[in-house]
Each structure stands twice: as C-alpha cells, then as structure tokens.
Coordinates of C-alpha atoms and ligand atoms in Angstrom, one line a residue:
X1 CA 0.0 0.0 0.0
X2 CA 1.3 3.5 -0.9
X3 CA 2.2 5.8 2.0
X4 CA 0.4 9.2 2.0
X5 CA 2.7 12.1 2.9
X6 CA 1.1 15.5 3.7
X7 CA 2.7 18.8 2.6
X8 CA 3.8 21.1 5.4
X9 CA 0.6 23.2 5.1
X10 CA -1.8 20.2 5.4
X11 CA 0.5 18.7 8.0
X12 CA 0.0 21.8 10.2
X13 CA -3.8 21.6 9.8
X14 CA -3.7 17.8 10.6
X15 CA -1.7 18.5 13.8
X16 CA -4.4 21.0 14.9
X17 CA -7.4 18.6 14.4
X18 CA -8.5 17.6 17.9
X19 CA -8.0 13.9 18.3
X20 CA -10.9 11.4 18.3
X21 CA -13.4 13.8 16.7
X22 CA -15.4 14.0 13.6
X23 CA -14.3 16.4 10.9
X24 CA -15.9 18.0 7.8
X25 CA -13.4 19.0 5.2
X26 CA -15.0 21.6 2.9
X27 CA -13.4 22.0 -0.5
X28 CA -11.6 18.7 0.0
X29 CA -10.3 18.2 -3.6
X30 CA -8.0 15.2 -3.3
X31 CA -9.1 14.6 0.2
X32 CA -5.5 14.2 1.4
X33 CA -6.3 15.6 4.8
X34 CA -9.3 13.5 5.7
X35 CA -7.7 10.3 4.2
X36 CA -4.5 10.9 6.2
X37 CA -6.5 11.6 9.4
X38 CA -8.4 8.4 9.0
X39 CA -5.3 6.3 8.1
X40 CA -3.6 7.6 11.3
X41 CA -6.8 7.1 13.4
X42 CA -6.8 10.8 14.4
X43 CA -10.5 11.1 13.7
X44 CA -13.4 8.6 14.0
X45 CA -15.1 9.8 10.8
X46 CA -14.8 12.4 8.1
X47 CA -17.1 14.2 5.7
X48 CA -15.2 15.2 2.5
X49 CA -17.2 17.7 0.5
X50 CA -16.6 19.7 -2.6
X51 CA -18.5 22.0 -4.9
X52 CA -17.5 20.2 -8.1
X53 CA -17.7 16.7 -9.3
X54 CA -14.1 16.4 -10.6
X55 CA -12.5 17.1 -7.2
X56 CA -15.0 14.8 -5.5
X57 CA -14.1 12.0 -7.9
X58 CA -10.4 12.6 -7.0
X59 CA -11.3 12.6 -3.3
X60 CA -13.0 9.2 -3.7
X61 CA -10.0 7.9 -5.7
X62 CA -7.6 8.9 -2.9
X63 CA -9.7 7.1 -0.3
X64 CA -9.8 4.0 -2.5
X65 CA -6.0 4.0 -3.3
X66 CA -5.0 4.3 0.4
X67 CA -7.8 2.2 1.8
X68 CA -9.3 4.8 4.1
X69 CA -12.7 4.0 5.7
X70 CA -15.4 6.0 7.4
X71 CA -15.3 8.9 4.9
X72 CA -18.5 10.2 3.5
X73 CA -18.0 12.0 0.2
X74 CA -20.6 14.7 -0.5
X75 CA -21.1 17.0 -3.5
X76 CA -22.4 20.5 -2.6
X77 CA -21.7 24.2 -1.9
X78 CA -19.9 24.9 1.4
X79 CA -21.6 23.6 4.5
X80 CA -25.0 23.2 2.9
X81 CA -24.3 19.5 2.8
X82 CA -23.2 19.2 6.5
X83 CA -25.5 19.5 9.5
X84 CA -24.1 20.9 12.7
X85 CA -24.3 17.7 14.7
X86 CA -22.4 15.6 12.2
X87 CA -19.0 17.2 12.9
X88 CA -17.1 18.9 15.7
X89 CA -14.2 20.2 13.6
X90 CA -14.7 22.1 10.3
X91 CA -11.7 22.5 8.0
X92 CA -11.9 25.0 5.1
X93 CA -8.5 25.2 3.5
X94 CA -6.9 26.1 0.2
X95 CA -9.3 28.7 -1.0
X96 CA -9.5 32.6 -0.9
X97 CA -10.3 34.3 2.3
X98 CA -13.5 35.9 0.9
X99 CA -14.7 32.5 -0.2
X100 CA -14.1 31.0 3.2
X101 CA -15.9 33.9 4.8
X102 CA -18.9 33.4 2.5
X103 CA -19.1 29.7 3.4
X104 CA -19.1 30.6 7.1
X105 CA -21.7 33.4 6.6
X106 CA -24.1 30.9 5.0
X107 CA -23.7 28.6 8.0
X108 CA -24.2 30.9 11.1
X109 CA -24.3 27.8 13.4
X110 CA -20.5 27.8 13.0
X111 CA -20.4 30.9 15.3
X112 CA -22.3 29.3 18.1
X113 CA -19.2 28.0 19.8
X114 CA -19.8 24.2 19.4
X115 CA -17.3 23.7 16.6
X116 CA -13.6 24.1 16.1
X117 CA -12.9 25.9 12.8
X118 CA -9.6 25.3 11.1
X119 CA -9.2 27.9 8.3
X120 CA -6.4 28.3 5.8
X121 CA -6.9 31.1 3.3
X122 CA -4.7 31.1 0.1
X123 CA -5.2 34.8 -0.4
X124 CA -7.0 37.8 1.2
X125 CA -6.4 36.5 4.7
X126 CA -7.1 40.0 6.0
X127 CA -10.7 39.8 4.6
X128 CA -11.2 36.6 6.5
X129 CA -9.8 38.0 9.7
X130 CA -12.1 41.0 9.4
X131 CA -15.1 38.8 8.7
X132 CA -14.4 36.7 11.8
X133 CA -14.0 39.8 14.0
X134 CA -17.2 41.4 12.7
X135 CA -19.4 38.2 12.8
X136 CA -18.9 36.8 16.3
X137 CA -15.8 34.6 15.9
X138 CA -12.5 34.7 17.7
X139 CA -9.2 33.4 16.4
X140 CA -7.8 31.2 19.1
X141 CA -4.4 30.6 17.5
X142 CA -2.6 31.3 14.2
X143 CA 0.6 29.9 12.7
X144 CA 2.4 30.0 9.4
X145 CA 3.4 27.0 7.2
X146 CA 6.1 27.3 4.6
X147 CA 5.2 25.2 1.6
X148 CA 7.3 25.2 -1.6
X149 CA 8.5 28.7 -1.0
X150 CA 5.1 30.2 -0.1
X151 CA 3.9 31.1 3.4
X152 CA 0.4 30.1 4.3
X153 CA -1.5 31.3 7.4
X154 CA -3.5 28.7 9.3
X155 CA -6.0 29.8 11.9
X156 CA -8.0 28.0 14.6
X157 CA -11.2 29.9 15.3
X158 CA -14.5 29.5 17.1
X159 CA -17.5 31.4 18.2
X160 CA -16.4 34.4 20.4
X161 CA -15.3 38.0 20.4
X162 CA -12.1 39.6 19.4
X163 CA -10.7 42.9 18.4
X164 CA -7.9 43.1 15.9
X165 CA -5.7 46.2 15.1
X166 CA -5.1 47.2 11.5
X167 CA -1.6 45.5 11.8
X168 CA -3.1 42.3 13.1
X169 CA -5.8 42.2 10.4
X170 CA -3.1 42.3 7.7
X171 CA -0.1 40.8 9.5
X172 CA -1.7 38.0 11.5
X173 CA -3.8 37.8 14.7
X174 CA -1.2 36.0 16.8
X175 CA 2.0 35.6 14.9
X176 CA 4.4 37.6 17.1
X177 CA 6.2 34.4 18.2
X178 CA 6.0 32.6 14.9
X179 CA 9.5 32.0 13.4
X180 CA 8.1 32.9 9.9
X181 CA 6.3 36.0 11.2
X182 CA 8.8 38.6 10.0
X183 CA 9.1 37.1 6.5
X184 CA 5.3 37.1 6.3
X185 CA 5.1 40.7 7.2
X186 CA 7.9 41.8 5.0
X187 CA 6.4 40.0 2.0
X188 CA 3.1 41.9 2.6
X189 CA 4.9 45.2 2.9
X190 CA 6.7 44.6 -0.4
X191 CA 3.4 43.8 -2.2
X192 CA 1.7 46.9 -0.7
X193 CA 4.6 49.1 -1.7
X194 CA 4.4 47.9 -5.3
X195 CA 0.6 48.7 -5.2
X196 CA 1.3 52.2 -3.8
X197 CA 3.9 52.9 -6.5
X198 CA 1.3 51.9 -9.1
X199 CA -1.4 54.2 -7.6
X200 CA 1.1 57.1 -7.3
X201 CA 1.4 57.1 -11.1
X202 CA -2.3 57.8 -11.4
X203 CA -3.6 61.3 -11.0
X204 CA -7.1 60.1 -10.0
X205 CA -8.4 61.3 -6.7
X206 CA -9.8 57.8 -5.8
X207 CA -6.4 56.2 -6.5
X208 CA -4.6 58.8 -4.2
X209 CA -7.1 58.0 -1.5
X210 CA -6.6 54.2 -1.9
X211 CA -2.8 54.9 -1.8
X212 CA -3.2 56.7 1.5
X213 CA -5.1 53.7 2.9
X214 CA -2.4 51.3 1.8
X215 CA 0.3 53.5 3.3
X216 CA -1.5 53.4 6.6
X217 CA -1.5 49.5 6.5
X218 CA 2.3 49.6 5.7
X219 CA 2.9 51.8 8.8
X220 CA 0.9 49.3 10.9
X221 CA 2.9 46.4 9.5
X222 CA 6.2 48.1 10.2
X223 CA 5.2 48.4 13.9
X224 CA 4.2 44.8 13.9
X225 CA 7.6 43.9 12.6
X226 CA 9.1 45.8 15.5
X227 CA 6.9 43.9 17.9
X228 CA 8.0 40.6 16.3
X229 CA 11.7 41.6 16.6
X230 CA 11.2 42.6 20.3
X231 CA 9.4 39.3 21.0
X232 CA 12.4 37.4 19.5
X233 CA 15.0 39.3 21.5
X234 CA 13.0 39.4 24.8
Ligands
SAM301 C1 -7.3 24.4 -4.1 S1 -8.5 23.2 -3.6 C2 -8.0 23.0 -1.9 C3 -8.0 21.5 -1.5 C4 -7.6 21.2 -0.1 N1 -8.7 21.7 0.8 C5 -6.3 21.8 0.3 O1 -6.3 22.7 1.1 O2 -5.3 21.4 -0.2 C6 -10.0 24.1 -3.4 C7 -11.2 23.3 -3.5 O3 -12.3 24.0 -3.0 C8 -13.4 23.7 -3.8 N2 -14.4 24.8 -3.5 C9 -14.3 26.1 -3.8 N3 -15.4 26.7 -3.4 C10 -16.2 25.8 -2.7 C11 -17.4 25.9 -2.0 N4 -18.1 27.0 -1.9 N5 -17.9 24.7 -1.5 C12 -17.2 23.6 -1.6 N6 -16.0 23.5 -2.2 C13 -15.5 24.6 -2.8 C14 -12.9 23.6 -5.2 O4 -13.8 22.9 -6.0 C15 -11.5 23.0 -5.0 O5 -11.6 21.6 -5.2

C-alpha cells in the first residue's frame, strides 16, 4: 500500500485537528487531509465535500487507493451538505479568504461555539480575519506554514469575540512568536509598496485615497515587525 505524505501546510492543519473527533473538510479536492487523518486514526469519521464533481471524484479515488474508511463523500456548496451535529471540527482550506468567509456566513451555526474551525486562506487572509472579527468569531491561535516557497497562514477559530488592530488584520492575529512572522510581514509590505507605487502614477483622486489607505497599512505592518523583533530578543 502506498504511503500518504502531507505537505507542510496540510500537516499543520492535521496537527491541529482535535484527536478522536469528527471532521468535515469543505473544498476537499484530493481529500488528502481526511484520508491521512483516518489512516492515522486521528478522527473517527470524516465528511469530505466539494462543490465540483471532478475534485470529489479525485477525493474518492484517494480514499480508494489508500484504503481509508469512514469517509463520507458529498457534493455541494460549502456547509450546505453538512449539518451541525455531524462534525465537531470544520476544515476550510486552500481557497480565498473571501470564499471561506462566504461559506461561514451561509452557516451561522459555526459561530455558536460548538465547533472548532480550522481555516487556511490562500489569499485575502485579511478579509477573512475582518469577517471573523465582525461576525462573532475569535481566532484562538494562528501559525504559518512554509510550503514550496510560499507562506500560508493557518487559523483556529470558534465562536467568540475579538478585536484586531489594522496591523493584526493584515499581518496576523497571533504571529508575534512565529518563526516565519517577520518574513510574512515583509512580503506583505513589499506587495503593498508595489501597489502604492502603481497608484502614485495615477492622478485620479480615488487612487490617491486608496494609496493613503495602503500607506496606513504599511505603517501598521512596520510596527508589527518591530513587535515581532522585540518578542524574539525578549
Ligand atoms: C485548491 S483546492 C484545496 C484543496 C484542499 N482543501 C487543500 O487545502 O489542499 C480548493 C477546492 O475547494 C473547492 N471549493 C471552492 N469553493 C467551494 C465551495 N463554496 N464549497 C465547496 N467546495 C468549494 C474547489 O472545487 C476545490 O476543489
């Protein structure tokens, strides 16, 4: 039987899944995470769901190749195919922050505090953090995974309250002790500076205003970098 190895990003998510529970993996694609969790006995059951038929076929194929049992494969949009009592941990990984937020918004039961949410946005992480803050969720912990040269934030969230600064919205809610924290912040600053340079070339008033907003974020990220450096030396 072939051995299934997880990438560092999926490995971090797997480590955060509470042992002995039941997970729902939304947007499962190849179903590597639920298959790995079942093969290692980390969860008692898994629901692997995807919006599209092709990825769900791939998910079934992974389960078949590796011989994983107790996985229910479901076709559907977001959490519309999962009911709250069927899972205690919900994983939504590998899609844009706004898409993850939209999936949670359509399933308000995820904010009631009964579920652990493991979220891994591929882009627009700040949009997801803002959504969580504004819709009754709290990020309990956050960490970074380095996978083939790209840094990915992974968040554990649940129902609750939190208040994030502009710096935390963009540079991470709780990354001050993360070894990759400074690199994550610097990469963000570089991207924002490039955007500001582009906006500076335009004479339009709206672009100037947007440029000012981005400069404010850069300033907030620079102080986060200082905080990160102080935490390392302290
Ligand atoms: C890049 S894959 C990520 C696979 C895996 N979760 C991971 O992190 O490696 C994204 C998957 O999410 C699925 N997806 C996107 N939007 C979805 C939605 N609203 N509901 C369910 N699945 C969705 C896509 O069809 C695709 O298979």
